[in-house]
Coordinates of C-alpha atoms in Angstrom, one line a residue:
M619 CA -13.7 -44.1 26.4
Q620 CA -10.6 -45.9 27.4
D621 CA -11.4 -48.7 25.1
Q622 CA -11.6 -46.5 22.4
F623 CA -8.3 -45.1 22.8
P624 CA -6.3 -47.7 24.6
E625 CA -2.9 -46.5 23.5
T626 CA -3.4 -43.0 24.8
G627 CA -4.0 -43.5 28.5
A628 CA -7.1 -42.2 30.6
D629 CA -5.7 -38.7 31.1
I630 CA -5.7 -37.8 27.4
D631 CA -8.6 -36.1 26.1
P632 CA -9.9 -38.0 23.1
D633 CA -10.9 -34.8 21.3
I634 CA -6.9 -33.8 21.1
I635 CA -6.4 -37.7 19.8
E636 CA -9.1 -37.1 17.2
S637 CA -7.6 -33.6 15.9
R638 CA -4.5 -34.9 15.8
E639 CA -5.7 -37.9 13.5
W640 CA -7.4 -35.4 11.4
R641 CA -4.4 -33.2 11.0
E642 CA -2.1 -36.3 10.4
S643 CA -4.4 -37.2 7.3
L644 CA -4.4 -33.5 5.9
D645 CA -0.5 -33.8 6.0
Y646 CA -0.7 -36.9 4.5
V647 CA -2.8 -35.7 1.4
L648 CA -0.6 -32.5 1.3
R649 CA 2.6 -34.5 0.9
H650 CA 1.0 -37.0 -1.9
A651 CA -1.2 -35.1 -3.4
G652 CA -0.4 -31.2 -3.0
P653 CA -2.3 -28.1 -2.0
T654 CA -5.1 -28.2 -4.8
R655 CA -6.2 -31.7 -3.5
V656 CA -6.3 -30.5 0.0
R657 CA -8.7 -27.4 -1.1
E658 CA -10.7 -29.7 -2.9
L659 CA -11.2 -32.0 0.0
I660 CA -11.9 -29.1 2.7
A661 CA -14.7 -27.9 0.1
E662 CA -15.8 -31.3 0.0
L663 CA -16.2 -31.4 3.7
Q664 CA -17.8 -28.3 4.1
I665 CA -20.5 -29.1 1.5
H666 CA -21.2 -32.5 3.3
A667 CA -21.4 -30.7 6.8
R668 CA -24.0 -28.5 5.3
S669 CA -25.7 -31.1 4.0
Q670 CA -25.9 -32.4 7.5
G671 CA -27.3 -29.5 8.6
V672 CA -24.0 -28.2 10.4
R673 CA -24.1 -24.6 10.5
L674 CA -20.6 -23.4 9.5
P675 CA -19.5 -20.0 10.7
F676 CA -18.7 -17.3 7.6
A677 CA -14.9 -16.9 7.9
E678 CA -12.7 -15.0 5.7
N679 CA -9.7 -15.3 8.0
T680 CA -6.8 -17.4 8.6
P681 CA -5.0 -18.0 11.6
Y682 CA -3.2 -15.2 13.1
I683 CA 0.4 -16.2 11.7
N684 CA 2.3 -15.6 8.6
T685 CA 0.8 -16.6 5.0
I686 CA 3.8 -17.9 3.7
P687 CA 5.5 -20.4 5.8
P688 CA 9.3 -20.7 6.4
D689 CA 10.1 -23.6 4.2
K690 CA 8.7 -21.4 1.3
Q691 CA 11.1 -18.5 1.9
P692 CA 13.5 -17.8 -0.9
P693 CA 16.9 -16.7 0.0
Y694 CA 17.7 -13.1 0.6
P695 CA 19.3 -11.4 -2.2
G696 CA 21.0 -8.8 -0.5
S697 CA 23.8 -7.8 2.1
H698 CA 21.6 -8.1 5.7
E699 CA 24.8 -6.7 7.4
L700 CA 24.9 -3.5 5.0
E701 CA 21.3 -3.0 4.9
Q702 CA 21.3 -2.8 8.4
R703 CA 23.6 -0.1 8.8
V704 CA 22.1 2.0 5.8
R705 CA 18.6 1.5 7.8
N706 CA 20.3 2.6 11.1
I707 CA 21.9 5.7 9.0
I708 CA 18.5 6.8 7.6
R709 CA 16.6 6.3 10.9
W710 CA 19.1 8.6 12.5
N711 CA 18.9 11.2 9.8
A712 CA 15.2 10.9 9.8
M713 CA 14.9 11.4 13.3
V714 CA 17.5 14.4 13.7
M715 CA 15.5 15.8 10.5
V716 CA 12.7 16.5 12.9
V717 CA 14.6 17.0 16.1
R718 CA 16.8 19.7 14.7
A719 CA 13.2 21.5 13.1
N720 CA 12.1 21.7 16.4
I721 CA 14.6 22.9 18.1
K722 CA 14.9 25.9 16.0
D723 CA 10.9 26.5 15.7
K724 CA 8.8 24.4 18.1
T725 CA 5.6 25.4 15.7
L726 CA 7.2 23.4 12.5
G727 CA 5.9 20.0 13.7
G728 CA 6.8 16.9 12.0
H729 CA 6.7 13.0 12.6
I730 CA 9.4 10.4 13.7
A731 CA 7.5 7.4 14.8
T732 CA 5.6 6.3 11.4
Y733 CA 9.0 5.9 9.6
A734 CA 10.5 4.2 12.2
S735 CA 7.7 1.6 12.0
V736 CA 7.8 1.6 8.1
C737 CA 11.7 1.5 7.7
N738 CA 12.4 -2.1 6.8
L739 CA 9.2 -2.2 4.3
Y740 CA 10.7 0.8 2.7
E741 CA 14.2 -0.4 2.4
V742 CA 13.7 -3.9 1.1
A743 CA 11.5 -2.3 -1.9
F744 CA 14.3 0.1 -2.4
N745 CA 16.8 -2.3 -2.6
H746 CA 15.3 -5.3 -4.2
F747 CA 11.8 -4.0 -5.7
F748 CA 10.9 -0.4 -6.7
R749 CA 12.0 0.0 -10.2
G750 CA 13.3 3.4 -11.5
A751 CA 12.8 4.6 -15.1
G752 CA 15.0 3.1 -17.3
D753 CA 15.6 0.7 -20.1
G754 CA 12.5 1.0 -21.7
Y755 CA 10.7 0.8 -18.2
D756 CA 8.7 3.9 -17.0
G757 CA 9.3 3.3 -13.5
D758 CA 6.8 1.8 -10.6
Q759 CA 4.4 4.3 -9.3
I760 CA 4.6 4.6 -5.6
Y761 CA 2.3 6.4 -3.0
F762 CA 4.2 6.7 0.2
Q763 CA 2.6 6.7 3.6
P764 CA 3.1 10.7 4.2
H765 CA 4.1 10.9 8.0
S766 CA 7.1 8.8 6.7
S767 CA 8.6 11.4 4.5
P768 CA 11.6 12.1 6.6
G769 CA 13.0 8.9 6.0
V770 CA 12.7 9.2 2.2
Y771 CA 14.3 12.6 2.3
A772 CA 17.1 11.0 4.7
R773 CA 17.6 8.4 2.1
A774 CA 17.7 10.8 -0.8
Y775 CA 20.3 12.5 1.2
L776 CA 22.7 9.3 1.4
E777 CA 22.0 8.7 -2.4
G778 CA 23.6 12.5 -3.2
R779 CA 20.2 13.9 -4.3
L780 CA 19.6 16.2 -1.4
T781 CA 21.6 18.3 0.7
E782 CA 22.1 18.8 4.4
N783 CA 20.7 22.4 3.7
H784 CA 17.7 20.6 2.5
L785 CA 17.3 18.6 5.5
N786 CA 18.2 21.6 7.6
N787 CA 15.1 23.4 6.0
F788 CA 12.6 20.7 6.5
R789 CA 8.9 22.0 6.5
Q790 CA 10.6 25.3 5.5
E791 CA 10.4 25.2 1.7
L792 CA 11.1 29.0 0.9
R793 CA 14.3 29.4 3.0
P794 CA 17.4 30.0 0.9
G795 CA 18.6 27.1 -0.8
G796 CA 15.4 25.2 -0.9
G797 CA 13.6 23.4 1.6
L798 CA 11.4 19.9 2.2
S799 CA 7.8 19.9 2.3
S800 CA 6.2 18.3 5.0
Y801 CA 4.7 15.4 3.1
P802 CA 4.5 14.4 -0.6
H803 CA 3.6 17.4 -2.6
P804 CA 4.5 17.4 -6.1
W805 CA 3.2 21.0 -6.3
L806 CA 6.1 22.1 -3.8
M807 CA 8.7 19.6 -5.1
P808 CA 7.9 19.0 -8.7
D809 CA 11.1 17.1 -9.5
F810 CA 10.7 14.7 -6.5
W811 CA 7.2 13.4 -5.7
S812 CA 4.9 12.1 -7.9
F813 CA 1.8 11.5 -5.9
P814 CA 0.3 13.7 -2.9
T815 CA -0.5 11.4 0.1
A816 CA -1.0 13.8 3.1
S817 CA -5.0 13.3 3.0
M818 CA -5.8 10.3 4.8
G819 CA -7.3 7.4 2.5
L820 CA -6.9 9.3 -0.8
S821 CA -3.8 7.5 -1.9
A822 CA -5.5 3.9 -1.7
I823 CA -8.3 4.9 -4.0
M824 CA -6.0 7.0 -6.4
A825 CA -3.6 3.9 -6.8
I826 CA -6.4 1.7 -7.7
Y827 CA -7.8 3.9 -10.4
Q828 CA -4.0 4.8 -11.3
A829 CA -3.1 0.9 -11.7
R830 CA -6.8 0.5 -14.0
F831 CA -5.9 3.6 -16.0
N832 CA -2.1 1.9 -16.9
R833 CA -4.4 -0.9 -18.3
Y834 CA -6.5 1.5 -20.1
L835 CA -3.6 3.0 -21.9
E836 CA -2.3 -0.2 -23.0
D837 CA -5.8 -1.8 -24.3
R838 CA -6.1 1.2 -26.1
S839 CA -2.5 1.0 -27.7
L840 CA -1.5 4.6 -26.2
K841 CA 1.3 2.8 -24.4
E842 CA 3.1 -0.7 -24.5
G843 CA 2.6 -2.9 -21.6
N844 CA 5.7 -2.9 -19.6
I845 CA 4.1 -4.6 -16.5
R846 CA 4.7 -1.4 -14.5
N847 CA 3.6 -1.8 -10.9
V848 CA 1.7 0.6 -8.6
W849 CA 2.5 0.5 -5.1
A850 CA 0.6 2.2 -2.1
F851 CA 1.6 2.2 1.2
L852 CA -0.8 2.9 4.1
G853 CA -1.3 3.1 7.6
D854 CA -3.7 0.5 9.2
G855 CA -5.5 3.4 11.0
E856 CA -5.9 5.1 7.6
T857 CA -8.1 2.5 6.1
D858 CA -11.1 4.0 8.8
E859 CA -11.5 6.5 5.9
P860 CA -14.2 5.5 3.4
E861 CA -12.0 6.1 0.2
A862 CA -9.4 3.9 1.6
L863 CA -11.7 0.5 1.1
G864 CA -14.2 1.9 -0.9
A865 CA -12.9 1.1 -4.0
I866 CA -11.1 -2.7 -3.4
T867 CA -13.7 -4.7 -5.3
L868 CA -13.0 -2.7 -8.7
A869 CA -9.4 -3.6 -8.4
A870 CA -10.2 -7.2 -7.6
R871 CA -12.8 -7.3 -10.6
E872 CA -10.7 -5.5 -13.0
K873 CA -8.0 -8.3 -12.0
L874 CA -5.1 -5.3 -11.3
D875 CA -2.3 -7.8 -10.5
N876 CA 0.0 -4.5 -11.3
L877 CA -1.4 -3.3 -7.9
I878 CA 0.3 -3.7 -4.4
F879 CA -1.1 -2.4 -1.2
V880 CA 1.4 -2.2 1.8
V881 CA -0.7 -1.7 5.1
N882 CA 1.9 -0.8 7.9
C883 CA -0.1 -2.2 10.9
N884 CA 1.5 -0.7 13.8
L885 CA -1.7 -1.2 15.5
Q886 CA -1.9 2.9 16.6
R887 CA -3.6 5.6 15.5
L888 CA -2.7 9.3 16.6
D889 CA -5.0 8.9 19.9
G890 CA -4.4 5.0 21.0
P891 CA -4.8 1.9 19.4
V892 CA -6.6 1.3 15.9
R893 CA -8.5 -1.7 17.3
G894 CA -7.9 -1.8 21.1
N895 CA -10.5 -4.7 21.6
G896 CA -9.9 -6.3 18.1
K897 CA -7.4 -7.2 15.5
I898 CA -7.1 -4.8 12.5
I899 CA -5.0 -7.3 10.5
Q900 CA -7.8 -9.8 10.6
E901 CA -10.3 -7.2 10.0
L902 CA -8.4 -6.0 7.1
E903 CA -7.8 -9.6 5.5
A904 CA -11.5 -10.3 5.7
A905 CA -12.1 -7.2 3.7
F906 CA -9.7 -7.5 1.2
H907 CA -10.1 -11.4 1.1
G908 CA -13.7 -11.2 0.5
A909 CA -13.3 -8.6 -2.2
G910 CA -11.0 -10.9 -4.2
W911 CA -7.6 -9.8 -3.3
H912 CA -4.4 -11.8 -2.7
V913 CA -3.8 -11.4 0.9
I914 CA -0.3 -12.2 2.5
K915 CA 0.0 -11.5 6.2
V916 CA 3.5 -10.9 7.7
V917 CA 2.6 -10.8 11.2
W918 CA 5.9 -12.7 13.0
G919 CA 9.6 -12.5 12.8
S920 CA 12.2 -15.5 12.2
G921 CA 12.4 -15.8 16.0
W922 CA 9.0 -17.1 16.1
D923 CA 9.4 -20.0 13.3
P924 CA 11.1 -22.2 16.0
L925 CA 8.2 -22.2 18.1
L926 CA 5.2 -22.5 15.4
A927 CA 7.2 -25.6 14.0
Q928 CA 6.8 -27.0 17.5
D929 CA 3.0 -26.2 17.8
H930 CA 1.6 -29.7 16.8
E931 CA -1.7 -28.9 18.5
G932 CA -2.0 -25.5 17.3
L933 CA -2.1 -24.0 20.8
L934 CA 0.5 -21.2 20.0
A935 CA -1.7 -20.1 16.8
K936 CA -4.6 -20.0 19.0
R937 CA -2.9 -17.7 21.7
M938 CA -1.8 -15.5 19.0
T939 CA -5.4 -15.3 17.4
E940 CA -7.1 -14.9 20.7
I941 CA -5.1 -11.8 22.0
V942 CA -6.5 -8.2 20.9
D943 CA -4.4 -5.5 19.6
G944 CA -4.2 -3.4 22.5
Q945 CA -2.9 -6.0 24.6
Y946 CA -0.1 -6.3 22.1
Q947 CA 0.9 -2.6 22.4
K948 CA 1.3 -3.5 26.1
Y949 CA 3.8 -6.3 25.4
T950 CA 5.7 -3.8 23.6
V951 CA 6.4 -1.7 26.3
S952 CA 6.6 -4.6 28.9
D953 CA 9.7 -6.7 30.0
G954 CA 10.2 -10.1 28.9
Q955 CA 8.8 -11.8 32.3
Y956 CA 5.5 -10.0 32.0
Q957 CA 5.3 -11.3 28.2
R958 CA 6.0 -14.7 29.1
D959 CA 3.4 -14.8 32.3
H960 CA 0.9 -13.3 30.2
F961 CA 1.3 -14.3 26.9
F962 CA 2.5 -18.1 27.7
G963 CA 1.2 -18.4 31.0
T964 CA -2.2 -19.6 30.1
H965 CA -1.4 -23.0 29.0
P966 CA 1.3 -25.4 30.4
K967 CA 2.7 -26.5 27.4
L968 CA 3.1 -22.9 25.9
M969 CA 4.8 -22.1 29.2
E970 CA 7.3 -25.2 28.6
M971 CA 7.5 -23.9 25.0
S972 CA 8.7 -20.6 26.1
K973 CA 11.7 -21.9 28.4
L974 CA 13.6 -22.1 24.8
L975 CA 13.6 -18.3 25.2
T976 CA 15.2 -16.1 27.6
D977 CA 13.4 -13.3 29.0
E978 CA 15.2 -10.8 26.9
H979 CA 14.7 -12.7 23.6
V980 CA 10.9 -12.8 24.6
R981 CA 11.1 -8.9 24.9
T982 CA 12.9 -8.3 21.6
I983 CA 11.5 -11.2 19.3
R984 CA 10.6 -9.1 16.3
R985 CA 7.3 -8.5 14.4
G986 CA 7.0 -9.7 10.6
G987 CA 7.2 -6.2 9.4
H988 CA 10.6 -5.7 10.8
D989 CA 11.9 -9.1 9.7
T990 CA 13.6 -8.3 6.1
D991 CA 13.5 -12.0 5.4
K992 CA 9.7 -12.1 5.7
I993 CA 9.3 -8.8 3.8
Y994 CA 11.4 -9.9 0.9
T995 CA 9.4 -13.2 0.8
A996 CA 6.0 -11.2 0.8
Y997 CA 7.1 -8.7 -2.0
K998 CA 8.5 -11.5 -4.1
A999 CA 5.2 -13.5 -3.9
A1000 CA 3.3 -10.0 -4.7
V1001 CA 5.2 -9.0 -7.6
E1002 CA 5.1 -12.5 -9.5
H1003 CA 1.2 -13.1 -8.2
Q1004 CA -1.2 -12.9 -11.3
G1005 CA -4.7 -12.3 -11.8
A1006 CA -5.5 -10.1 -8.6
P1007 CA -4.1 -7.1 -7.0
T1008 CA -2.2 -8.1 -3.6
V1009 CA -2.4 -6.5 -0.2
I1010 CA 0.7 -7.1 2.1
L1011 CA -0.7 -6.7 5.9
A1012 CA 2.5 -6.1 7.7
K1013 CA 2.8 -6.0 11.5
T1014 CA 4.7 -3.4 13.0
I1015 CA 5.7 -1.5 16.0
K1016 CA 5.2 2.5 15.7
G1017 CA 8.3 4.3 16.9
Y1018 CA 10.6 0.9 16.7
G1019 CA 13.9 1.5 17.7
M1020 CA 13.1 4.6 19.7
G1021 CA 12.8 2.9 23.1
E1022 CA 11.5 4.7 25.9
W1023 CA 11.6 7.8 23.7
G1024 CA 8.4 6.6 21.7
E1025 CA 8.4 3.0 20.8
G1026 CA 5.0 1.5 21.3
K1027 CA 3.4 4.3 23.0
N1028 CA 0.1 6.0 22.5
T1029 CA 2.1 9.3 22.4
A1030 CA 4.5 8.0 19.6
H1031 CA 3.1 9.9 17.0
Q1032 CA 3.5 13.4 18.9
Q1033 CA 7.1 12.6 19.8
K1034 CA 9.1 15.5 17.9
V1035 CA 11.9 16.6 20.1
I1036 CA 14.5 14.3 22.0
G1037 CA 16.9 15.7 24.6
E1038 CA 20.7 15.0 24.5
E1039 CA 20.7 11.7 26.7
G1040 CA 17.9 10.1 24.2
L1041 CA 20.2 11.2 21.2
R1042 CA 23.2 9.6 22.9
H1043 CA 21.2 6.3 23.5
L1044 CA 19.9 6.2 20.0
R1045 CA 23.5 7.0 18.7
T1046 CA 24.7 4.0 20.3
R1047 CA 21.7 1.9 19.2
F1048 CA 22.1 2.7 15.9
S1049 CA 26.0 2.5 15.8
I1050 CA 26.2 6.0 14.6
P1051 CA 30.2 7.1 14.7
L1052 CA 29.3 10.5 16.6
S1053 CA 31.1 11.5 20.0
D1054 CA 29.1 12.9 23.0
E1055 CA 30.5 16.4 22.3
E1056 CA 29.0 16.0 18.6
I1057 CA 25.9 14.7 19.7
K1058 CA 25.0 18.1 21.5
E1059 CA 24.4 19.8 17.9
A1060 CA 22.1 16.8 17.0
P1061 CA 24.2 16.3 13.5
F1062 CA 23.3 14.5 10.5
Y1063 CA 25.6 11.7 9.3
R1064 CA 26.8 10.8 6.1
P1065 CA 29.4 8.0 5.2
P1066 CA 32.2 8.8 2.8
E1067 CA 31.3 8.7 -0.6
D1068 CA 33.3 5.4 -1.4
S1069 CA 32.2 4.0 1.9
P1070 CA 30.6 0.3 1.7
E1071 CA 27.2 2.0 2.6
I1072 CA 26.7 4.5 -0.5
E1073 CA 28.3 2.4 -2.9
Y1074 CA 25.9 -0.4 -2.0
I1075 CA 22.5 1.6 -2.0
K1076 CA 23.8 3.5 -5.4
E1077 CA 24.6 -0.2 -6.9
R1078 CA 21.2 -1.2 -5.8
R1079 CA 19.1 1.8 -7.3
A1080 CA 21.3 1.4 -10.3
A1081 CA 20.6 -2.1 -10.9
L1082 CA 16.7 -1.5 -10.7
G1083 CA 16.9 1.6 -13.1
G1084 CA 17.5 4.7 -11.1
F1085 CA 16.4 6.7 -8.0
I1086 CA 12.9 6.8 -6.6
P1087 CA 11.0 9.1 -5.9
S1088 CA 11.7 11.1 -9.2
R1089 CA 8.8 13.0 -10.9
Q1090 CA 9.5 12.7 -14.8
I1091 CA 7.9 16.0 -16.8
V1092 CA 7.9 14.5 -20.3
N1093 CA 5.1 16.7 -21.3
P1094 CA 4.7 15.6 -24.9
G1095 CA 2.2 18.4 -26.2
L1096 CA -0.2 17.8 -28.4
P1097 CA 0.5 16.0 -31.9
K1098 CA -0.7 19.5 -34.0
P1099 CA -2.7 22.6 -33.2
I1100 CA -6.4 21.7 -32.6
N1101 CA -8.5 21.7 -35.7
E1102 CA -11.0 24.4 -35.5
E1103 CA -13.8 22.8 -37.2
P1104 CA -15.2 21.4 -34.3
F1105 CA -16.0 24.5 -32.8
T1106 CA -17.0 26.4 -36.1
E1107 CA -20.5 25.3 -35.7
L1108 CA -21.0 26.1 -32.2
M1109 CA -19.5 29.7 -32.6
T1110 CA -22.3 30.5 -35.5
G1111 CA -24.9 30.3 -32.7
T1112 CA -28.4 28.0 -33.2
E1113 CA -30.1 30.7 -35.2
G1114 CA -33.2 31.0 -32.3
R1115 CA -33.4 27.4 -31.1
E1116 CA -32.7 26.9 -27.6
V1117 CA -30.4 24.3 -26.9
S1118 CA -28.7 23.5 -23.3
T1119 CA -25.2 24.0 -22.5
T1120 CA -24.7 20.3 -21.9
M1121 CA -26.1 19.4 -25.3
V1122 CA -24.0 22.0 -26.7
F1123 CA -21.0 20.5 -25.0
V1124 CA -21.9 16.7 -26.0
R1125 CA -22.0 17.9 -29.3
M1126 CA -18.5 19.2 -29.3
L1127 CA -17.3 16.3 -27.5
S1128 CA -18.4 14.1 -30.0
K1129 CA -16.8 16.0 -32.8
L1130 CA -13.7 16.4 -30.7
L1131 CA -13.5 12.3 -30.5
R1132 CA -13.5 12.1 -34.1
D1133 CA -10.6 14.1 -34.8
P1134 CA -7.7 12.0 -36.4
D1135 CA -5.3 13.8 -34.3
I1136 CA -6.4 14.2 -30.8
G1137 CA -9.4 12.4 -30.7
K1138 CA -7.8 9.2 -29.3
L1139 CA -6.2 11.3 -26.6
I1140 CA -9.6 12.3 -25.3
V1141 CA -10.8 10.4 -22.0
P1142 CA -14.6 11.0 -21.1
I1143 CA -15.0 10.2 -17.5
V1144 CA -18.9 9.4 -16.4
P1145 CA -20.4 8.7 -12.9
D1146 CA -23.3 6.7 -14.4
E1147 CA -25.0 9.8 -16.1
A1148 CA -24.2 9.6 -19.6
R1149 CA -28.1 9.1 -20.7
T1150 CA -28.9 12.2 -18.4
F1151 CA -26.3 14.2 -20.4
G1152 CA -27.5 13.0 -23.6
M1153 CA -24.0 11.0 -24.0
D1154 CA -25.3 7.8 -24.9
A1155 CA -24.9 8.1 -28.6
L1156 CA -20.9 8.2 -27.7
F1157 CA -21.6 4.1 -26.5
R1158 CA -21.5 2.7 -29.8
Q1159 CA -19.1 5.6 -31.5
C1160 CA -16.4 5.1 -28.7
G1161 CA -17.2 2.1 -26.7
I1162 CA -17.2 1.8 -22.8
Y1163 CA -14.0 0.8 -21.6
S1164 CA -13.7 -3.1 -20.0
H1165 CA -10.7 -4.9 -19.7
A1166 CA -12.4 -8.0 -20.2
G1167 CA -14.5 -6.9 -23.2
Q1168 CA -18.1 -7.8 -23.2
L1169 CA -19.0 -11.1 -21.9
Y1170 CA -22.7 -11.0 -22.4
E1171 CA -25.4 -10.0 -25.1
P1172 CA -26.5 -6.4 -24.0
V1173 CA -30.7 -6.0 -23.7
D1174 CA -30.6 -3.2 -26.0
K1175 CA -28.4 -4.8 -28.9
D1176 CA -30.9 -4.1 -31.6
T1177 CA -31.0 -0.6 -31.0
L1178 CA -28.8 2.0 -32.5
I1179 CA -27.0 3.3 -29.6
Y1180 CA -26.7 0.2 -27.5
Y1181 CA -24.7 -0.3 -24.4
K1182 CA -21.3 -1.4 -25.8
E1183 CA -18.3 -2.6 -23.8
A1184 CA -14.9 -3.2 -25.0
Q1185 CA -11.1 -3.5 -24.6
D1186 CA -10.2 -0.7 -26.2
G1187 CA -13.4 1.4 -25.4
Q1188 CA -12.9 5.1 -25.0
I1189 CA -15.3 5.9 -22.2
L1190 CA -14.5 5.4 -18.5
E1191 CA -18.1 4.8 -17.3
E1192 CA -17.3 4.6 -13.6
G1193 CA -20.7 4.0 -11.9
I1194 CA -22.2 5.8 -9.0
T1195 CA -18.9 6.8 -7.6
E1196 CA -17.8 10.6 -8.2
A1197 CA -14.2 10.1 -6.0
G1198 CA -13.6 6.9 -8.3
S1199 CA -14.6 9.2 -11.6
I1200 CA -12.3 12.1 -10.3
S1201 CA -9.6 9.7 -9.1
S1202 CA -9.6 8.4 -13.1
M1203 CA -9.3 11.8 -14.4
I1204 CA -6.3 12.8 -12.1
A1205 CA -4.6 9.6 -13.7
A1206 CA -5.4 10.8 -16.9
G1207 CA -4.7 14.6 -16.4
T1208 CA -1.1 13.3 -15.1
A1209 CA -0.2 11.0 -18.0
Y1210 CA 1.7 13.6 -19.6
S1211 CA 4.1 13.5 -16.5
T1212 CA 3.4 9.9 -15.4
H1213 CA 3.3 8.1 -18.7
G1214 CA 4.5 10.6 -21.4
V1215 CA 1.4 10.6 -23.2
N1216 CA -0.9 13.8 -23.2
T1217 CA -4.5 12.2 -22.4
I1218 CA -7.2 14.8 -22.1
P1219 CA -9.9 14.3 -19.4
F1220 CA -13.4 15.4 -19.5
F1221 CA -15.1 14.3 -16.0
I1222 CA -18.7 15.5 -16.4
F1223 CA -20.6 15.0 -13.2
Y1224 CA -24.0 15.8 -11.9
S1225 CA -24.2 19.2 -11.1
M1226 CA -26.8 18.8 -8.3
F1227 CA -24.6 16.6 -6.1
G1228 CA -21.3 15.7 -7.9
F1229 CA -18.6 18.4 -7.1
Q1230 CA -19.0 18.6 -3.3
R1231 CA -18.2 14.6 -2.9
V1232 CA -14.6 15.0 -4.4
G1233 CA -13.6 18.3 -3.2
D1234 CA -10.5 17.0 -1.2
L1235 CA -9.5 14.9 -4.5
A1236 CA -9.9 18.0 -6.5
W1237 CA -7.1 19.3 -4.2
A1238 CA -5.1 16.5 -4.8
A1239 CA -5.6 16.9 -8.5
G1240 CA -4.0 20.5 -8.2
D1241 CA -1.3 19.4 -6.2
M1242 CA -0.4 16.6 -8.6
R1243 CA -0.6 19.6 -11.8
A1244 CA -3.2 17.4 -13.7
R1245 CA -4.7 19.0 -16.8
G1246 CA -8.2 18.3 -18.0
F1247 CA -11.8 19.8 -17.8
L1248 CA -14.5 19.2 -14.9
L1249 CA -17.8 20.1 -16.0
G1250 CA -21.2 19.9 -14.1
G1251 CA -23.8 18.5 -16.3
T1252 CA -27.8 19.2 -16.3
S1253 CA -29.2 18.9 -13.1
G1254 CA -33.2 18.4 -12.1

């Protein structure tokens, strides 16, 4: 063995040398032929290995590091200093909002820790990506993480859209002067929120079908395309809900590159770790990657870049990957020496690498979801990506910035009251210019109107088209009064003939679809029961919507009522999914507000078991002030 590796010495493991040579070869190809050739070679090697009987493990995971390397990061376009000051003020006001409410009434509740973890993810988007309605653009559609609502209110307070009285009435909507709803509720705040997200998991499926409905309107020439993005901010624990991941293959199949999921991976649920003995980011990466999404992982902050640059043997990346989430939570509440000993102490080379860092640096080194440069890089890649939806998996800390009053602790979600000592500590940490005497009252803080902070956030929102969230109530109405002709035949009766109510409805719908004024606005939605309801005659009359058109010759093409898919098709044939169907109904039923197009959805479900599967989404439809028809068709 020494003769085979004479230049390395007897104490060097030949496997290490061999691995290094393979990496150097790959680096050479990458430099001279580019990433496409690297992918081709890896694919060829996999095929060759399998042909030789090597069983390769199925892997939809990449290493537990950032997807986008530092040398691919674009320069940050904003002011780091000003944005940090703005974030600190918003964090303070969001926290004080909940604290003041619970000092007043301990039964009011509220949440501090979620916004603390998602703050940077929001603020980079508010300052550089969320587009408002203006200049021929309808504005991005955003599903906010529900427990983070205090932070959204706190930003609107700085923008001058909400008053201190509103903040004082958090979770007290009926108090004089107006209050703020617990979570995003369009019914309670119809000029502010557009999408209700309080019921865990529903925002994901609603966002997918909203993005698809946006394409539907464009393909049917009911709306001009304007590259409107749909953003959904989800919690990692929320993805346990079946609705959260149940429709992700549809988004990839429909190539919804107007859709961006941002999963706030703070690793914690209400009671404890999301995956204490596993890794939620790796799990979600596999699910989304396997479904066909563009996956971007934002795991580590910039402080890790110099260490990873020295990780020529992959020891650091390997160590990052093998540690489970429960242990990462432990690091959050541990001092630098513990983290150094436990994380780096497993290998002499890792321990040597750690000498570049002080204990304080080890303790405070940031996760990717709190690093604005990393977040901006991920968002820019997401909005520019074409051909597939994007999911950003951002690692954060629940209660980030709260210190011993909740940061990284299993009790963080329930933290609602912080005493005077804690307020003084957080006042200092966030650099809020309040005296110890003022702190006793837990006051809100808003800089003067002409301060750099207020001017900056207003300038950024003006540049991006206006304030968000903001619900635009366009309500265009119908083109003209409905012609009574489609109903005349039905009102005269059937002259003794027995006719099912479902058949009568289908007859009426067929006539309405032919109406020259409102016919194009009707959106029939069926969960794979059109033939059961006698609606198959509409296949050829209206076509079944498919953004790709029809890439095959249907087996029944020679029949009168063949299965006709078309890019401008009118029927939304959703397959066996009542939840997906009513999500389409919600998107169509709120288009009067979100698009200024008064589409009229008819969701026809199978009476025997259709409705009980969508009760929560029916509630969401009501909260969004959706307009349309839900009909139970024939059962049996």
